[in-house]
Every structure is written in C-alpha cells, then in structure tokens.
Coordinates of C-alpha atoms in Angstrom, one line a residue:
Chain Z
X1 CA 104.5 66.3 113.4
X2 CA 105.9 67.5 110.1
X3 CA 103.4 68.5 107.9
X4 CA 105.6 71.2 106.7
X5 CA 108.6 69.6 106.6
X6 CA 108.4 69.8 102.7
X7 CA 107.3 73.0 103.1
X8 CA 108.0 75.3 99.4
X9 CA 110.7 77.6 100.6
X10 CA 112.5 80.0 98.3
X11 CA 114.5 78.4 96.0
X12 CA 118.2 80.0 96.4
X13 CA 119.3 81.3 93.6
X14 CA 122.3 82.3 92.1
X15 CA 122.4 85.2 90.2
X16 CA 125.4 86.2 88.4
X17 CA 127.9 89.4 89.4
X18 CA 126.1 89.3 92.3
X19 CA 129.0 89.8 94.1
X20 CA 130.1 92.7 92.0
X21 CA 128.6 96.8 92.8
X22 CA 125.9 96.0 90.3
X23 CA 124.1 93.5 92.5
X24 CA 121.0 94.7 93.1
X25 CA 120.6 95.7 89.4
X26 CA 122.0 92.1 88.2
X27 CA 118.4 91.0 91.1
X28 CA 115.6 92.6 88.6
X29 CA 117.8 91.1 85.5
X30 CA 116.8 87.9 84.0
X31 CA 120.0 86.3 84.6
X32 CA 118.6 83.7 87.8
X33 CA 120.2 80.4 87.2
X34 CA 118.2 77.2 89.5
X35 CA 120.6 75.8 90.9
X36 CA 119.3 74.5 94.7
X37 CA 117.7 71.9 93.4
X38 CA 116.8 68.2 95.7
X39 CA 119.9 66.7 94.9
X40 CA 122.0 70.0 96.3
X41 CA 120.0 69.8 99.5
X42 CA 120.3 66.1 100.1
X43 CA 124.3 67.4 99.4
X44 CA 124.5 69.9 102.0
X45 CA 122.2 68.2 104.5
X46 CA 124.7 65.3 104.1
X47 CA 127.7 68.1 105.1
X48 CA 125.9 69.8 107.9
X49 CA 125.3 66.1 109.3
X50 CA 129.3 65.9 109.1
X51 CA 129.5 69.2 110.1
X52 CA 127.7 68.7 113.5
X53 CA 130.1 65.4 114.3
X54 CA 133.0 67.6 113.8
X55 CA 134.0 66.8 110.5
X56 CA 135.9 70.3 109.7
X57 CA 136.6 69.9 105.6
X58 CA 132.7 68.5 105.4
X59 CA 131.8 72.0 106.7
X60 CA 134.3 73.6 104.8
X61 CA 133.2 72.6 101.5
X62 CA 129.9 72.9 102.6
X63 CA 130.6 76.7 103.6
X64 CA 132.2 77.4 100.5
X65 CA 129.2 76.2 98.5
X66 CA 126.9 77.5 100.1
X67 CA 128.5 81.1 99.7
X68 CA 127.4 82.4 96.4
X69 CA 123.6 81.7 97.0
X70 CA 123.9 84.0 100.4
X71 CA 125.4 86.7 98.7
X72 CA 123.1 86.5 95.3
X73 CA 120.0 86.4 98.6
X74 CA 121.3 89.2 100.1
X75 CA 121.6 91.2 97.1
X76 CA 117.9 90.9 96.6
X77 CA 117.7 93.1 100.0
X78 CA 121.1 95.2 100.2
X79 CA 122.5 97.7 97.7
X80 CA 125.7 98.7 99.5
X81 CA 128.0 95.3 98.7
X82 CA 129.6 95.8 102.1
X83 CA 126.0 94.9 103.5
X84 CA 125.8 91.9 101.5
X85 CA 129.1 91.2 102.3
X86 CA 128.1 91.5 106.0
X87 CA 124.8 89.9 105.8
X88 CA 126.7 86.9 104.0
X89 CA 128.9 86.7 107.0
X90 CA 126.4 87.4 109.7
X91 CA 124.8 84.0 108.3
X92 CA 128.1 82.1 108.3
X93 CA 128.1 83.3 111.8
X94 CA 124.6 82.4 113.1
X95 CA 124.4 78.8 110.9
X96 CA 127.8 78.3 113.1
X97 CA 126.1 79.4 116.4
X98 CA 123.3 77.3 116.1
X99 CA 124.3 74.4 113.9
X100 CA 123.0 71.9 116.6
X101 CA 119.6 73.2 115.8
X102 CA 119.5 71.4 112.2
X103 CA 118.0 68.4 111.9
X104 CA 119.6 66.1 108.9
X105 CA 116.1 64.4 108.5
X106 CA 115.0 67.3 107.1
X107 CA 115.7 69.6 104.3
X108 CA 118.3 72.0 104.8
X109 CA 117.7 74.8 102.5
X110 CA 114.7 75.8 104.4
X111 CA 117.0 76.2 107.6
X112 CA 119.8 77.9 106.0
X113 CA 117.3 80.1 103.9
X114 CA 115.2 81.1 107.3
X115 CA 118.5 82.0 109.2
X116 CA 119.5 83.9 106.2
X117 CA 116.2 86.0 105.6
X118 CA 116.5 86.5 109.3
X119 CA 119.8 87.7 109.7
X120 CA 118.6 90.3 106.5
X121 CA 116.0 91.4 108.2
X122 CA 117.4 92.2 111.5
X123 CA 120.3 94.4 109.2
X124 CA 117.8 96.0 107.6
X125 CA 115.9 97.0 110.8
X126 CA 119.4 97.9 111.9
X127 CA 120.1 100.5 109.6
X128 CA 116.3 102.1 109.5
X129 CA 117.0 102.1 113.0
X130 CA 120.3 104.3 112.9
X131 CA 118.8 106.2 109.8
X132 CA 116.3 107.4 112.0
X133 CA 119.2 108.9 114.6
X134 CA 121.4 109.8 112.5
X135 CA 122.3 112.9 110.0
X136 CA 124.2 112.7 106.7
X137 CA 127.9 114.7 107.6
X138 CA 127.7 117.4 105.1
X139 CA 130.4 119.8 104.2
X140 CA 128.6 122.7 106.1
X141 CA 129.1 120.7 109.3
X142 CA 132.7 120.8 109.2
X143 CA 132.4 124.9 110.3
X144 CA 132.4 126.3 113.7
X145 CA 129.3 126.3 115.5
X146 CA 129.0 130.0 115.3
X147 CA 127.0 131.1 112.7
X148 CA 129.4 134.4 111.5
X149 CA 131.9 131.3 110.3
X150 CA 129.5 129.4 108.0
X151 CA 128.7 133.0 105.7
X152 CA 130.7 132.5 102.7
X153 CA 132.1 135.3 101.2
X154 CA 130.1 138.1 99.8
X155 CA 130.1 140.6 97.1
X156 CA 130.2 143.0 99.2
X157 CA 133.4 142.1 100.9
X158 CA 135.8 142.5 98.1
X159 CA 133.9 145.7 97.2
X160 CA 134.8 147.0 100.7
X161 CA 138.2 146.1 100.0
X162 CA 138.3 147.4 96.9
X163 CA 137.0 150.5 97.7
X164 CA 139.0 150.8 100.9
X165 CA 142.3 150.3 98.7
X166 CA 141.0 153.0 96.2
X167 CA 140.9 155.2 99.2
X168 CA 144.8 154.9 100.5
X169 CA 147.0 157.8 99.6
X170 CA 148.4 157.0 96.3
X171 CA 152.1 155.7 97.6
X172 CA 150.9 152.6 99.8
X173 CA 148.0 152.4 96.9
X174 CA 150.4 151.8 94.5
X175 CA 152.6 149.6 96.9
X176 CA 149.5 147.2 98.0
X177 CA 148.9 146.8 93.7
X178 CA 151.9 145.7 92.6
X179 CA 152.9 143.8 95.5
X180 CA 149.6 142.3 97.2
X181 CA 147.3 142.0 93.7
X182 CA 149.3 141.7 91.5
X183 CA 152.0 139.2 93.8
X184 CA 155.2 140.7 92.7
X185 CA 158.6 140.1 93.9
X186 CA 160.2 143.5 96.2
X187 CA 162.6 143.9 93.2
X188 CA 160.1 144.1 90.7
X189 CA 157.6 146.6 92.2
X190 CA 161.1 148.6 92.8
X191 CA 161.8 148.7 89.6
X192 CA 158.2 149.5 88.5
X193 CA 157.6 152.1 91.0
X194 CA 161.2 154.1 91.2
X195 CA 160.8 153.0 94.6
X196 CA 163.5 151.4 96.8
X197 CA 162.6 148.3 98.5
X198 CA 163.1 150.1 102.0
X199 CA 160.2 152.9 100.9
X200 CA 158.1 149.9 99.8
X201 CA 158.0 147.9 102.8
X202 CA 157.1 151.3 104.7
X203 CA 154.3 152.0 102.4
X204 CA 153.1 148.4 102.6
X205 CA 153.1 148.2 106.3
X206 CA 151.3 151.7 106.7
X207 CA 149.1 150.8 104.2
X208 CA 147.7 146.9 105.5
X209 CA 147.6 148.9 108.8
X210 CA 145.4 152.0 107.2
X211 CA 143.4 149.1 105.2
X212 CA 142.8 147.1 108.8
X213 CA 141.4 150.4 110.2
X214 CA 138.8 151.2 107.7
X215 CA 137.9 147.2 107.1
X216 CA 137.0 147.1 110.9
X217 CA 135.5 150.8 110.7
X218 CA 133.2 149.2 107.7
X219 CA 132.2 146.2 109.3
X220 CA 131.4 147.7 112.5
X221 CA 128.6 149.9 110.3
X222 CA 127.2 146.6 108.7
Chain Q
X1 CA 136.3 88.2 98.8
X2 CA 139.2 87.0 100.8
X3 CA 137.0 88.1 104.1
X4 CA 134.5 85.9 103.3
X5 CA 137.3 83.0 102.9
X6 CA 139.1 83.5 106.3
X7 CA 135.8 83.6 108.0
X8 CA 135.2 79.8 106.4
X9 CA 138.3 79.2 107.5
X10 CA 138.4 80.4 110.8
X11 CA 135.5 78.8 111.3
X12 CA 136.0 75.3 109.5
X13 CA 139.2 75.3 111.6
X14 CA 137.4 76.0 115.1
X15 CA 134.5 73.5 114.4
X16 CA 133.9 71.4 117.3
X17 CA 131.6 68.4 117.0
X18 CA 127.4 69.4 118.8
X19 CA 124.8 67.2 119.8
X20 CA 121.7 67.3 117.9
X21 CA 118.7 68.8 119.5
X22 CA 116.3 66.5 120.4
X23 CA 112.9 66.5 118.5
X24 CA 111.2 69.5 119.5
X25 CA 108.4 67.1 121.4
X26 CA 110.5 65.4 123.4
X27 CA 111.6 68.8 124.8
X28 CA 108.2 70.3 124.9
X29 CA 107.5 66.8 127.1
X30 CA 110.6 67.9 129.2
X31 CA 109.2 70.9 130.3
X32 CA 106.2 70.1 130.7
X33 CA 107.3 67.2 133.3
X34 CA 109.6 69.8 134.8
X35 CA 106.7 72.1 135.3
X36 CA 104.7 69.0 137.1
X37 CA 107.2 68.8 139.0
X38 CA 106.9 72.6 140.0
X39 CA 103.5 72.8 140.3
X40 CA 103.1 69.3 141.8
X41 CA 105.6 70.7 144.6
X42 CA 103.5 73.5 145.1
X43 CA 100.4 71.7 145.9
X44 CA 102.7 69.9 148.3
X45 CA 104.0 73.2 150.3
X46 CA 99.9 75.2 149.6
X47 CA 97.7 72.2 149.9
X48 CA 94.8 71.9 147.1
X49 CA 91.6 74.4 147.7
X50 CA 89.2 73.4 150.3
X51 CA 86.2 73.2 148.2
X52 CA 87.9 71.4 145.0
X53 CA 86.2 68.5 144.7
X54 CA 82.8 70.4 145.3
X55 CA 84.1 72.9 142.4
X56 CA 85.2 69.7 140.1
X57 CA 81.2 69.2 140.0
X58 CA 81.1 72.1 138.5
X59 CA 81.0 72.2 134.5
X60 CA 82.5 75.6 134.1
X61 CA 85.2 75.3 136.3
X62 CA 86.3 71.7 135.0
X63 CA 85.7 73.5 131.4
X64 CA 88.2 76.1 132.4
X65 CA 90.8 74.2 133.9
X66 CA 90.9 72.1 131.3
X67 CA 91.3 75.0 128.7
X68 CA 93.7 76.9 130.7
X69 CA 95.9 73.4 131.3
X70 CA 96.0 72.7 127.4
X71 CA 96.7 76.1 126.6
X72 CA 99.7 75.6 128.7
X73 CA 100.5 72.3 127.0
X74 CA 100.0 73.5 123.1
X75 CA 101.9 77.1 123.7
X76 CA 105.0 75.0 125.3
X77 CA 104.9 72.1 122.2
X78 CA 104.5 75.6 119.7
X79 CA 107.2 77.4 121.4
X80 CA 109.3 74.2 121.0
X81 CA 108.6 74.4 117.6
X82 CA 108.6 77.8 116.0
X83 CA 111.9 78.0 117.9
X84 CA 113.5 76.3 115.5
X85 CA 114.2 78.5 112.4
X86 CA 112.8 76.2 109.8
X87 CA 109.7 75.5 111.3
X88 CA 106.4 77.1 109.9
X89 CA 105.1 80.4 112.2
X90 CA 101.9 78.9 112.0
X91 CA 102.1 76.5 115.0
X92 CA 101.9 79.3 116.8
X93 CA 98.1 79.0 116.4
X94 CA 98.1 75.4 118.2
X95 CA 97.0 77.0 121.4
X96 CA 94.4 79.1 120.1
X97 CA 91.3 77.5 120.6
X98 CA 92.3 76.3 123.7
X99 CA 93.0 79.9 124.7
X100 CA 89.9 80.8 123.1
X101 CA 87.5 77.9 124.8
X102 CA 89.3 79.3 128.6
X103 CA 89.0 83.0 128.2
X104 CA 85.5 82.4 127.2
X105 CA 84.9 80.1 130.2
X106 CA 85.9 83.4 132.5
X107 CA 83.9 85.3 130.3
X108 CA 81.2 83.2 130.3
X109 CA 81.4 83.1 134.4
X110 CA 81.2 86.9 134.6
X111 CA 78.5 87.1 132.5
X112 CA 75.8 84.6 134.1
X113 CA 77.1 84.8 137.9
X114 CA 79.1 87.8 139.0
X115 CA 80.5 86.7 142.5
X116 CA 80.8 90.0 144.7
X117 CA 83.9 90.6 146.5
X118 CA 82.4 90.7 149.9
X119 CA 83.8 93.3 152.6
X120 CA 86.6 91.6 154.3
X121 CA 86.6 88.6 151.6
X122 CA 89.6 89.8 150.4
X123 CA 92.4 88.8 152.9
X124 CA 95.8 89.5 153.0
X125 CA 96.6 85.8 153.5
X126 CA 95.1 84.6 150.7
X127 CA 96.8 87.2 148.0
X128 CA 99.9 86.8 149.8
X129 CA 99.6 83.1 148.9
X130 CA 98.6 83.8 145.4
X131 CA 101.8 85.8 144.7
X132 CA 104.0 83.2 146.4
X133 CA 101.8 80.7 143.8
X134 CA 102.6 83.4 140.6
X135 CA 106.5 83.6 141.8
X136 CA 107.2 80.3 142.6
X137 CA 105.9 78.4 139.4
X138 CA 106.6 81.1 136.9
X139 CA 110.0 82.2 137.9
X140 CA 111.7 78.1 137.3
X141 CA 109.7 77.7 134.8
X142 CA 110.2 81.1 132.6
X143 CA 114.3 80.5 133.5
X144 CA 114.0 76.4 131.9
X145 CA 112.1 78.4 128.5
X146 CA 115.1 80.7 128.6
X147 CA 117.9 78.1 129.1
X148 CA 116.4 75.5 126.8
X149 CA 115.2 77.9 124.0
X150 CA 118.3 80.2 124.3
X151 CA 119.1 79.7 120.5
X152 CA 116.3 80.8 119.6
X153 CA 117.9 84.5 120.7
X154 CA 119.0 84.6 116.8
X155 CA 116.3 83.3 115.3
X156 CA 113.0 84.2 116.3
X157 CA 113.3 85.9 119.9
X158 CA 110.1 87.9 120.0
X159 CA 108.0 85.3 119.1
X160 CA 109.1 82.6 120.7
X161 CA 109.6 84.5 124.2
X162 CA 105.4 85.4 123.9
X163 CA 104.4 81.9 123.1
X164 CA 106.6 80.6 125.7
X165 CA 105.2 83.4 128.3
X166 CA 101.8 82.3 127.8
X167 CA 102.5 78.8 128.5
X168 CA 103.8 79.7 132.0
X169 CA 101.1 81.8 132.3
X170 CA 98.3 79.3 131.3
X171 CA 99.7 76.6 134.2
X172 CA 100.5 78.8 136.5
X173 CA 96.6 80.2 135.9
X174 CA 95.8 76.7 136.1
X175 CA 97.9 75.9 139.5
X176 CA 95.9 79.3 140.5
X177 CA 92.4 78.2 140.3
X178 CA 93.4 74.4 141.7
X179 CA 94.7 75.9 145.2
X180 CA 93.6 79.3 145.6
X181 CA 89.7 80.0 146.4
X182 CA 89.6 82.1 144.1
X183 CA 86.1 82.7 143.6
X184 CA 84.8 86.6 143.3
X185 CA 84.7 87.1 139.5
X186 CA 86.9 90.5 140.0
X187 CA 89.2 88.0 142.4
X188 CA 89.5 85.4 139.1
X189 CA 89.8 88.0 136.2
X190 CA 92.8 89.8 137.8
X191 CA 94.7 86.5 138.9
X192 CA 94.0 85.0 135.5
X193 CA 93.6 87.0 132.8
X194 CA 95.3 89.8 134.5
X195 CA 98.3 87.7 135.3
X196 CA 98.0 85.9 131.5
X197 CA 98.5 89.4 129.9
X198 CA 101.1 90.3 132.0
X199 CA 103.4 87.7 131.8
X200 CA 103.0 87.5 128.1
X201 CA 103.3 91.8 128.1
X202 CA 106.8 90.9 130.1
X203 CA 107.9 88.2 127.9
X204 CA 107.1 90.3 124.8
X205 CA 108.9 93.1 125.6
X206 CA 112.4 91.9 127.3
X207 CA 112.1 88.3 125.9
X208 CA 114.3 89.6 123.5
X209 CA 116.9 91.4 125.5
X210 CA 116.5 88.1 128.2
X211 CA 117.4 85.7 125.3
X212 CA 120.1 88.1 124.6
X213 CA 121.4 87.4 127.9
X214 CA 121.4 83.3 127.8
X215 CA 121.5 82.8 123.7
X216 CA 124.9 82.1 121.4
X217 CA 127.5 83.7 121.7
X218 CA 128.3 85.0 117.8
X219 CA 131.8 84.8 117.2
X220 CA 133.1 88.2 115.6
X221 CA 134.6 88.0 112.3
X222 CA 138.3 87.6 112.4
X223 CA 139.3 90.7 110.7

C-alpha cells in the first residue's frame, strides 16, 4: 500500500536572505540553491526516528536543520517576515504535536513539507479571514465620533477671526497684535504701545471677551 | 532569530519519547473489528429482519449490501490514510465505485419497482427502532474516528472528518437494511441515502471544530 510513498514532493529549497525583509523578492530571484536532496532526507528521517525515542539533541539538530528551508518555504507565501517567522514556528509546533505520526520507513521531506504547506495555508486563510472583518486604523479614526470634530480648519475661520479682530476698537486691537499675533512679552507691547502693562491686560481681557462674542455671533449665522 | 532558537530549545528540552502509529491498515482493521463488534451487538439486542434470507435471494438487495458494506470498509482504510499528512489525497477515491455501484443499486430499485408506502405501513415501532439502529452504531463509532484520528485535527480535518462520516454512514446503512424491513422505496431512500448525506453533511461541517475538541494540544511559543 505505498504506491506513493516515492511520491515527487517539492524539493525544499533554500533561498538566500530569506530570512531578511527582502524575502519574497529574494523567492522570484534566481538565487534557489538544491539542497534537500536523498541523502538529507535519509539524514533527517534518521533524526526524527531518534526524535520519536526521545533522543532530545537528535531532534535538536534536526530542528535546527531543518529551519532555513521552512523559512525560505514560507517566504514563497508570506511577505510580512513576522508571518514567516510565525509560520516557521507554527510548523516546529505541529511536527512536535504530531511527531508520532511519521513513519521512518518513509521519506520525511514529504511529511515535513505537507505539515508545512498546511500550517501556510491555514495562516493565509487566517488573515483573508480577519481582512474581511477588519478596517485599516486611519488617522481620521482617531477623532470623535461627531462629525463637527473631524472638519479641519477652514479658510473661512481665520478670515472670521481676522475680520473680527479688525473690527475691535483700536486699543484692545492694538493689544490682541502685539501680544496674541505677534507673541510678545507684557513689557515689550508696553513699550511699543505707551501702554502700561495694567491698561494692557484690561484691553486684552475686554478684547478676547468682545472677540468670543462676535466668533459665537458668526458661527451661529453659518 | 533568537525566537526561533528558544522555541528549538524549549522544545528539544521538553521532548518526551512517542510510540509510532501503527500502519494505517492495521488501524483501519481496528475499527472496522470495533464496528463488528457494534453492529454485531446490535443484531443481538434488534434480531436480523424477518424476511432476510428470502431478500438474500434477491440480486439487488445482495448487490446493495455489498456496495454499501465496502463502501464502509474502503472510506474507513482512506480515512486511515489521508489522515496522515504525507499521504496522497487521492485515496480518498478508494470508495468511489463502491459508493457509486450502491447508490445506483437504490437508484436502480426506484426506478424498476417503486414499493408504495401503504396507509398504516409506516409504524411508529419500526422508525423508533431505526433511530435506536442510526444512534447506537453511529454515535461509538463516529467517537472511535474522532479519538483514533484526533491528529489529524492539524492536518487535514475537513477531509478526513467526511471520509470518515461516510464510512459510519455506509455500515450503519448496511446494519439498516440487514434488520430493518425496510422495504417502501420512499422508506429505503430516506434511511439510506437520507441518513448517508446527513451524517457526512454533519461530519463536514463540525468535523473540524469536533477534531478541535479531541486533537493536539499545540504548545504556545515560549515568548
């Protein structure tokens, strides 16, 4: 009953940087080097034989070797390196789970390549899966639901402002200028003015509350 | 990737010694004796039709019997086999003609003598009994597939859980027809083919979450 226990399987290959961010584009390079060939198998089958009696640096070294051709396989299917990285592991996981399920007799790439491919494919389904449920957190997001907060800032605005500064009486004009737009220091606008800081801070205060007036007045219009 | 090493590690560290699986075979032949067992008991507790050995004169009915008994036989060796991750997926054709050669027996039988369900023919007794047949061979048999096949939850699940349904279905079918009269051609297409499609609709759709249930536990990676 093994007529396809020579089966042609997918020859694991090792393809180099495959480990690095540039995986996927290192899998369409022609930089594939053979390297799972029949005497590789017969080593590994030997390992996972010593594996499954509980011989721990047998499946160590085995583990180790076998590492590089899982990642270089799952870069054929992943972009992100931290889904090769996981796919990698997910085998190491599953080969672990159901190591009694390998039969030294036969070849062991096929094994380790069909857990591999499956473990792949049931990532990729994964994340079509959550793709389907999920939106991409943009920066608009991040505002308050009501819609008021997600206008950005108009024209219009600062030519209300504008406008509405242009239409204080000339004292808390002159005040707001030199101290709001133009950000100087009490002593300076003082000394600019011919104002004392006293009258300055009164013209300021009457004026931000004459400018909050006609601000509110204007958007109540719009 | 130092990840990657731990996880070798971890795992080279925690390896405890397995017992090979068996040959796939051998554990097909397992269940299969378990499920002569089953349905052998149930013959026991039901008694065998009344009119069997009349029926066994009949070339359709042996026809179908047979076909429905090795479709049993092939689905439980192919779910044995594509079980195992390295196994082709084309075993799962081995019960295919068999399935085809029993579903055309039942189509066959509706086509050249359509048995009326008379008025009262139908009695409670008698479909009573043939539910207590459906539970009582399919439940131990579905739960053995489950327990013996549970690594095949990370493998194949799907697959293996449909092939596997439709052996239980197939022997139970063929338990049906050996102790139930079961003779109305309505009676026979719902308790076979009904039944057959769905068991296998059950074991397709939760035969991955049941698997889920019984299969290997994963280890997280030690982060």
């Amino acid at each position: 009953m093994s007529p396809d226990a020579r089966k042609p399987s997918p020859p694991l290959t090792l393809i180099k940087g495959a480990s690095s961010a540039a995986a996927s584009a290192a899998v369409c390079h022609e930089t594939k080097l053979e390297i799972a060939g029949p005497d590789r198998d017969i080593d590994w089958s030997i390992l996972m034989a010593r594996a499954q009696e509980g011989d721990g640096n047998a499946y160590r070294r085995l583990l180790n070797e076998i590492t590089p051709y899982l990642r270089s396989f799952a870069a054929r299917y992943h972009r992100d390196p931290r889904d090769i990285e996981d796919s990698m592991q997910d085998t190491l996981l599953t080969l672990h789970a159901i190591r009694h399920t390998y039969d030294p007799r036969r070849p062991f790439t096929p094994w380790l390549v069909a857990i591999t491919r499956r473990r792949i494919i049931d990532r990729l389904r994964q994340q079509k899966r959550s793709r389907s449920r999920e939106a991409r957190l943009e920066p608009e997001h991040e505002t308050f639901a009501a819609p008021e907060t997600n206008l950005s800032e108009t024209a219009s605005d600062a030519r209300a402002l504008r406008q509405a500064v242009e239409g204080l009486p000339p004292g808390q004009r002159e005040a707001v200028k030199l101290l709001k737009l133009e950000e100087m220091s009490l002593k300076e606008a003082a000394r600019i003015s011919g104002l004392t800081v006293a009258a300055l801070k009164v013209a300021t205060h009457r004026a931000i509350t004459n400018l909050r007036q006609k601000l509110r007045n204007w958007s109540r219009e719009a | 990737m130092s990840n990657a090493s731990d996880l070798i590690e971890t795992l080279a560290t925690r390896l405890a010694p397995v017992k090979r699986l068996s040959p796939p075979l051998m554990r097909a032949l397992l269940w299969l004796l378990l499920a002569a067992l089953v349905l052998g008991l149930l013959a026991v507790t039901q008694g065998l039709r009344a009119d069997l050995e009349q029926r066994m004169h009949e070339p359709l009915f042996v026809v179908g019997l047979a076909a429905s008994l090795f479709t049993g036989i092939l689905a439980a060796v192919s779910a044995f086999l594509v079980s195992l991750p390295d196994r082709s997926r084309l075993w799962l054709l081995l019960p295919i003609p068999a399935l085809v050669v029993w579903v055309s027996t039942i189509g066959y039988g509706c086509l050249t003598d359509w048995v009326n369900v008379e008025a009262g023919s139908i009695r409670l007794g008698e479909t009573a009994q043939c539910f207590a047949t459906l539970i009582l061979s399919s439940l131990p048999l579905s739960f053995a597939f489950l327990i013996m096949l549970r690594y095949a939850a990370v493998t194949r699940p799907a697959t293996v859980a449909t092939v596997g349904s439709l052996a239980v279905a197939a022997l139970t079918a063929t338990a049906m027809s050996l102790y139930h009269s079961i003779d109305a051609t309505l009676m026979i297409l719902m308790w076979t083919l009904g039944m057959t499609a769905l068991i296998v609709t059950l074991g397709s759709l939760f035969g991955r979450r049941m698997f889920g249930w019984v299969g290997p536990r994963v280890i997280g990676p030690q982060r």
